[in-house]
XYZ file of C-alpha atoms in Angstrom:
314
model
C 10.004 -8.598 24.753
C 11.671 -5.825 22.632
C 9.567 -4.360 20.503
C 9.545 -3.494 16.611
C 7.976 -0.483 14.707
C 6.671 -0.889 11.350
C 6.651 2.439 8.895
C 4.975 3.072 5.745
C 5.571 6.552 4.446
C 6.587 7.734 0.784
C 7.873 11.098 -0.278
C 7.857 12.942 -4.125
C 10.896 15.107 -4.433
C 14.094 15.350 -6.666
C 16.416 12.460 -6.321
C 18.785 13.373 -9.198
C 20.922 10.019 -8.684
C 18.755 7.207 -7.437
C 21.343 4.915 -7.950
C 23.557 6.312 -5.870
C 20.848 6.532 -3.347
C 20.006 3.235 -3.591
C 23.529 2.176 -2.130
C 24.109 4.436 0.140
C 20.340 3.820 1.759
C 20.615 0.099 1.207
C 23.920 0.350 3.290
C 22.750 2.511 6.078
C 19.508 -0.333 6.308
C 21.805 -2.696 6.534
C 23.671 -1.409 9.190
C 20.805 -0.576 11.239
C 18.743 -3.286 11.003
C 15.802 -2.250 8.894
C 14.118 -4.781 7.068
C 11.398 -4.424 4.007
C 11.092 -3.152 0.402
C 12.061 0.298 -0.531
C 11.286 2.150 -4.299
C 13.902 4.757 -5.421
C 13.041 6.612 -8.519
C 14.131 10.121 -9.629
C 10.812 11.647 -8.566
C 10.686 10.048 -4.750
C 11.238 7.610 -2.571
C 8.269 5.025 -1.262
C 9.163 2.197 0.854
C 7.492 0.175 3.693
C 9.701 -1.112 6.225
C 10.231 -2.790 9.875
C 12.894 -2.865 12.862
C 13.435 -2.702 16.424
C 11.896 0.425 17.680
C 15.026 2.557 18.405
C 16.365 1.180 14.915
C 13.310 2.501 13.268
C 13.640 5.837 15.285
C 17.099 6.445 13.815
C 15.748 5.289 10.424
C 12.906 8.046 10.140
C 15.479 10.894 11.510
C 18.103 9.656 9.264
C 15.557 10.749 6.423
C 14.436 13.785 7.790
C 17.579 15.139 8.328
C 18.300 15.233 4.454
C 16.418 18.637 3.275
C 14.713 16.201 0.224
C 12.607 14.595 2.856
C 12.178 16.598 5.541
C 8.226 16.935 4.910
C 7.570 12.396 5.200
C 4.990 11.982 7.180
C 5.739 8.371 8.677
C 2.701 5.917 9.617
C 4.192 4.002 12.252
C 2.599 1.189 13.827
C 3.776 -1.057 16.892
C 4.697 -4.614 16.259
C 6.202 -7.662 18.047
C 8.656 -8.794 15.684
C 9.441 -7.445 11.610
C 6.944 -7.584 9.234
C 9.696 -8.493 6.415
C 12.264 -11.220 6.131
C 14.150 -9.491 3.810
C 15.500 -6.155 2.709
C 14.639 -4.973 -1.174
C 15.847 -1.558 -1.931
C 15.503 -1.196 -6.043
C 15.802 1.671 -8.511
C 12.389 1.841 -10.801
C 11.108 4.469 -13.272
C 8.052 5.502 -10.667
C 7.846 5.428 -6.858
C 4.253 3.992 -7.540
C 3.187 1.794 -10.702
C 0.805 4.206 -12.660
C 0.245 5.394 -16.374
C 0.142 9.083 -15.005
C 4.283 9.355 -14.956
C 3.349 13.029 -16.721
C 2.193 13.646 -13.505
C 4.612 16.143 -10.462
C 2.147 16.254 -7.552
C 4.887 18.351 -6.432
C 3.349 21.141 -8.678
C -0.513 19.921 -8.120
C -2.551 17.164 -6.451
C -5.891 17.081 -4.719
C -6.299 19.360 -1.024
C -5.025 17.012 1.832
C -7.085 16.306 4.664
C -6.400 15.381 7.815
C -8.099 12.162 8.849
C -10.659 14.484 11.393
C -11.490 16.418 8.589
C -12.193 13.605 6.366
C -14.270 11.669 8.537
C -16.121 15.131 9.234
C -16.590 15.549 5.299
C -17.176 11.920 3.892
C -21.025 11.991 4.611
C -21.956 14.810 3.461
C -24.755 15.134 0.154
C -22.362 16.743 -1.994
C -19.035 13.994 -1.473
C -18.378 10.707 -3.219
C -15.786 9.001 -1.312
C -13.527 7.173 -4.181
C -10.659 4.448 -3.653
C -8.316 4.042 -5.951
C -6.634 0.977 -4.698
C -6.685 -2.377 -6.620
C -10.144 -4.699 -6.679
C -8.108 -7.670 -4.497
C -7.866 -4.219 -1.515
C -11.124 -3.300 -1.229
C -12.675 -6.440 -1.552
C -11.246 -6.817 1.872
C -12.402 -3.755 3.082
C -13.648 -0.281 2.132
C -14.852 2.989 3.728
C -18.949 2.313 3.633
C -20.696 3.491 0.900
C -17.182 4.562 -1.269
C -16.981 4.225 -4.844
C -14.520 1.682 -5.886
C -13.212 0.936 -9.267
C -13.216 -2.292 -11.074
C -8.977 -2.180 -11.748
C -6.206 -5.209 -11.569
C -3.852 -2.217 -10.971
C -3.319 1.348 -10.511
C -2.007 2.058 -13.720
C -5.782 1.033 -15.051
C -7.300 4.315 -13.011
C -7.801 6.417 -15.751
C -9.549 5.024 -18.114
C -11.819 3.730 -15.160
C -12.859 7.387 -14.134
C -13.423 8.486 -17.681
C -16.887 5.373 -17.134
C -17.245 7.097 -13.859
C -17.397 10.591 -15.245
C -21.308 11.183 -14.255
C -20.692 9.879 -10.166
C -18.074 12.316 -9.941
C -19.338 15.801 -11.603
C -20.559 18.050 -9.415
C -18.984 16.094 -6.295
C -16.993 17.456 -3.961
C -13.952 14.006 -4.229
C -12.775 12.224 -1.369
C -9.831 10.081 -2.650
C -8.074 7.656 -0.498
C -5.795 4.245 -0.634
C -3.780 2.416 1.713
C -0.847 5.180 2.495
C -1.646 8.231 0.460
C 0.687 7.524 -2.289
C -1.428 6.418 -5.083
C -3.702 9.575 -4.604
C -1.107 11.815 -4.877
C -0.833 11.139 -8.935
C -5.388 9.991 -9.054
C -5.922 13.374 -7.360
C -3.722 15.232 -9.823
C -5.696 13.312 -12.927
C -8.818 14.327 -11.601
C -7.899 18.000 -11.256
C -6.259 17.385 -15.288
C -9.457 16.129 -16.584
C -11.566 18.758 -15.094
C -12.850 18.171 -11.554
C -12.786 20.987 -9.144
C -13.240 19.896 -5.772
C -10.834 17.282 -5.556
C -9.612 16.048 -1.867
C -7.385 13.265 -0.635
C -7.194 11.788 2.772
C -3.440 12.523 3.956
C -1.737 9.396 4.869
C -4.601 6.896 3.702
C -6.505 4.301 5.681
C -3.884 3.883 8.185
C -3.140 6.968 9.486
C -7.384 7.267 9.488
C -7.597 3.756 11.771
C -4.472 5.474 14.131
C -6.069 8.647 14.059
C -9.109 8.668 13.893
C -10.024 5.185 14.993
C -11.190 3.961 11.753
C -14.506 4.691 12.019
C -16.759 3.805 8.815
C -14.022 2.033 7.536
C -15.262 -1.379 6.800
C -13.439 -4.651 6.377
C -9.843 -4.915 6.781
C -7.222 -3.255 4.872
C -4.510 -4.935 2.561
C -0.752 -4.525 3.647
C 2.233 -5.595 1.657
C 3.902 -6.899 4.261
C 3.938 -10.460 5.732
C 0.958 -9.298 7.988
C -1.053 -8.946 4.569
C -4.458 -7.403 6.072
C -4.683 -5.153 9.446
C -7.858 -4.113 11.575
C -8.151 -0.402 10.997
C -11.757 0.287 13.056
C -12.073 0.244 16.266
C -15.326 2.251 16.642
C -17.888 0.528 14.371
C -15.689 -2.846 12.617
C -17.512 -4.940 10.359
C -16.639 -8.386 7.972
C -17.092 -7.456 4.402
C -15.698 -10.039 2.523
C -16.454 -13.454 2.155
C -14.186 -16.687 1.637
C -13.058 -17.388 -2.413
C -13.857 -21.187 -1.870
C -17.119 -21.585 0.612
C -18.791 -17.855 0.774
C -18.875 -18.002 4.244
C -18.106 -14.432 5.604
C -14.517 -14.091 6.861
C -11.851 -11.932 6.473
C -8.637 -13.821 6.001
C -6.797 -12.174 3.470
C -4.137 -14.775 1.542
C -2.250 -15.614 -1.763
C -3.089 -18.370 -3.267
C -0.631 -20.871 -2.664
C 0.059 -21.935 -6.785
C 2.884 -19.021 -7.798
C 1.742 -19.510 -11.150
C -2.127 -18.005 -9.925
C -0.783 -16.350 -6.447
C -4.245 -14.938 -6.440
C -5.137 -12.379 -3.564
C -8.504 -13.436 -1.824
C -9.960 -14.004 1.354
C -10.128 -17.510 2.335
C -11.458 -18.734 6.019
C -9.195 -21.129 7.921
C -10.589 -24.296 7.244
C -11.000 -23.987 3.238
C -7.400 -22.921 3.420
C -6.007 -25.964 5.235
C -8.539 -28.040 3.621
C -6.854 -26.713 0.185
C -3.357 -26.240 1.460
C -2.868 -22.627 0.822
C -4.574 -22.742 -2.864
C -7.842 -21.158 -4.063
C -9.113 -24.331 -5.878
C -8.531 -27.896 -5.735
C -6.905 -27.321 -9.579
C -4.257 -25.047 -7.846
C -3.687 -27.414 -4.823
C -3.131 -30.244 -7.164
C -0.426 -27.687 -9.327
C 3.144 -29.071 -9.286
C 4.888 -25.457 -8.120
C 2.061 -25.086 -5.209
C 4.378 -23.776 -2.207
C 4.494 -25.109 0.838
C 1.113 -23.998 3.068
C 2.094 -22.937 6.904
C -1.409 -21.534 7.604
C -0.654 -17.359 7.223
C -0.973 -17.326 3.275
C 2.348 -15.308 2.803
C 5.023 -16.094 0.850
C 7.674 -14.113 0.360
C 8.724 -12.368 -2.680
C 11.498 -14.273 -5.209
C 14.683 -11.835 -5.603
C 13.569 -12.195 -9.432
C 17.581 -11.572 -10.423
C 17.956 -9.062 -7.644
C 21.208 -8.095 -5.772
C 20.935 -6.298 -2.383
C 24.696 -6.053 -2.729
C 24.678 -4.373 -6.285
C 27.235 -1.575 -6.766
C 28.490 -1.928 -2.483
C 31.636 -2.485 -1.906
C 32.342 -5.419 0.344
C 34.061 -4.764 3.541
């Protein structure tokens, strides 16, 4: 059985054309078999992607051969087939949604550390551990005894912290998310509004579970891929989260099967085929519920989108 690689990286530099980009990456993709969704925006590039292995090898040294990503650091995990069905490669204003576009962690973010030396820190007296993903991500799974915040999305992080202010003064800040990306710009806002000792674990949850083994990291954590949750701990795992419709304790991360809701919460086997795929028996019974195959994944609409935009057709 061949095998397939899946990467996650991101990278903030200068892309002074991203349109440009955009073709000439989409094309090269395309012509070497790499599958997923990619972000180009003038201040980086952020993309998760999958592919044969040796298609995924020539990917990653394609992009570290041009001098505006040399320093990606690639999170590569093994796979038996892609983890996308199709390829999305789209210009937007920010390589990650936020409300901190002010922000270049080019010129300043939070001190990196390497997943060792975070899971040497994270229990210390003086350390809050704080994730800064969405509340549908770590209600699958969290590092134990982390501070999370109460958001729908990242762009809501500010105004969050400003309620947190008294947990984090004095407190040496452990920040962390999924990749690395999003605490590149909530590192940077914490060193804006004041904070001091302000940290962020390098390549996020999953470099920590390849790493580092994951230890203390409870629950699973939220992909967006078709895979949609992934063990990370191998030392110490534990269930965290609990099914939407019957509380039982299970870890089965899926969308809700209505479009119109496409809520993100863990729902055990049997409630799902018992529901087809919906969170409620409301959403089961709505007339644009997608067809349920048992994962919980349903790939994203194009939403208008051409892959071929602006390529000229051989």
């Amino acid at each position: 059985m061949e095998k397939y690689s899946i990467l996650l990286y991101y990278c903030y530099t200068q892309i002074d054309d991203p349109e440009k980009f955009r073709e000439e990456h989409h094309r090269f993709c395309l012509e070497n078999g790499i599958l997923g969704r990619i972000i180009v925006a003038e201040e980086g590039l952020n993309g998760t992607v999958s592919g044969l292995k040796a298609d995924c090898e020539t990917y990653m040294a394609h992009l570290k051969a041009d001098p505006r990503f040399a320093s990606i650091d690639f999170k590569v995990e093994e796979s038996d087939k892609h983890a996308f069905q199709k390829l999305h490669v789209r210009v937007k204003p920010e390589i990650v949604h936020s409300s901190l576009r002010h922000i270049n962690p080019v010129q300043r973010t939070g001190q990196h550390l390497s997943p060792e030396e975070f899971k040497q820190l994270k229990d210390k007296d003086d350390v809050v551990i704080l994730d800064v993903r969405s509340n549908y991500e770590h209600m699958m799974g969290r590092f134990k005894g982390a501070l999370t915040l109460d958001i729908e999305n990242f762009r809501d992080f500010p105004e969050k912290v400003k309620e947190m202010k008294e947990k984090l003064e004095g407190k040496k800040i452990l920040t962390y998310c999924t990749g690395g990306i999003k605490c590149e710009k909530a590192s940077a806002y914490l060193l804006e509004q004041g904070f001091e000792n302000v940290y962020q674990l390098h390549g996020g949850i999953i470099k920590y579970g390849i790493e580092a083994g994951g230890e203390d990291f409870e629950g699973k954590c939220y992909v967006f891929d078709n895979r949609v949750a992934v063990d990370v701990n191998k030392v110490n795992p534990k269930v965290v989260s609990q099914c939407h419709v019957c509380g039982r304790s299970d870890d089965r991360m899926v969308n809700c099967a209505n479009p119109v809701c496409n809520l993100h919460v863990p729902i055990c086997e049997s409630c799902g085929w018992e529901l087809e795929g919906a969170c409620s028996p409301e959403c089961r019974e709505h007339p644009e519920k997608r067809p349920y195959d048992g994962t919980g994944y349903y790939q994203k609409e194009m939403n208008g989108y051409n892959p071929f935009k602006g390529m000229a057709r051989k």
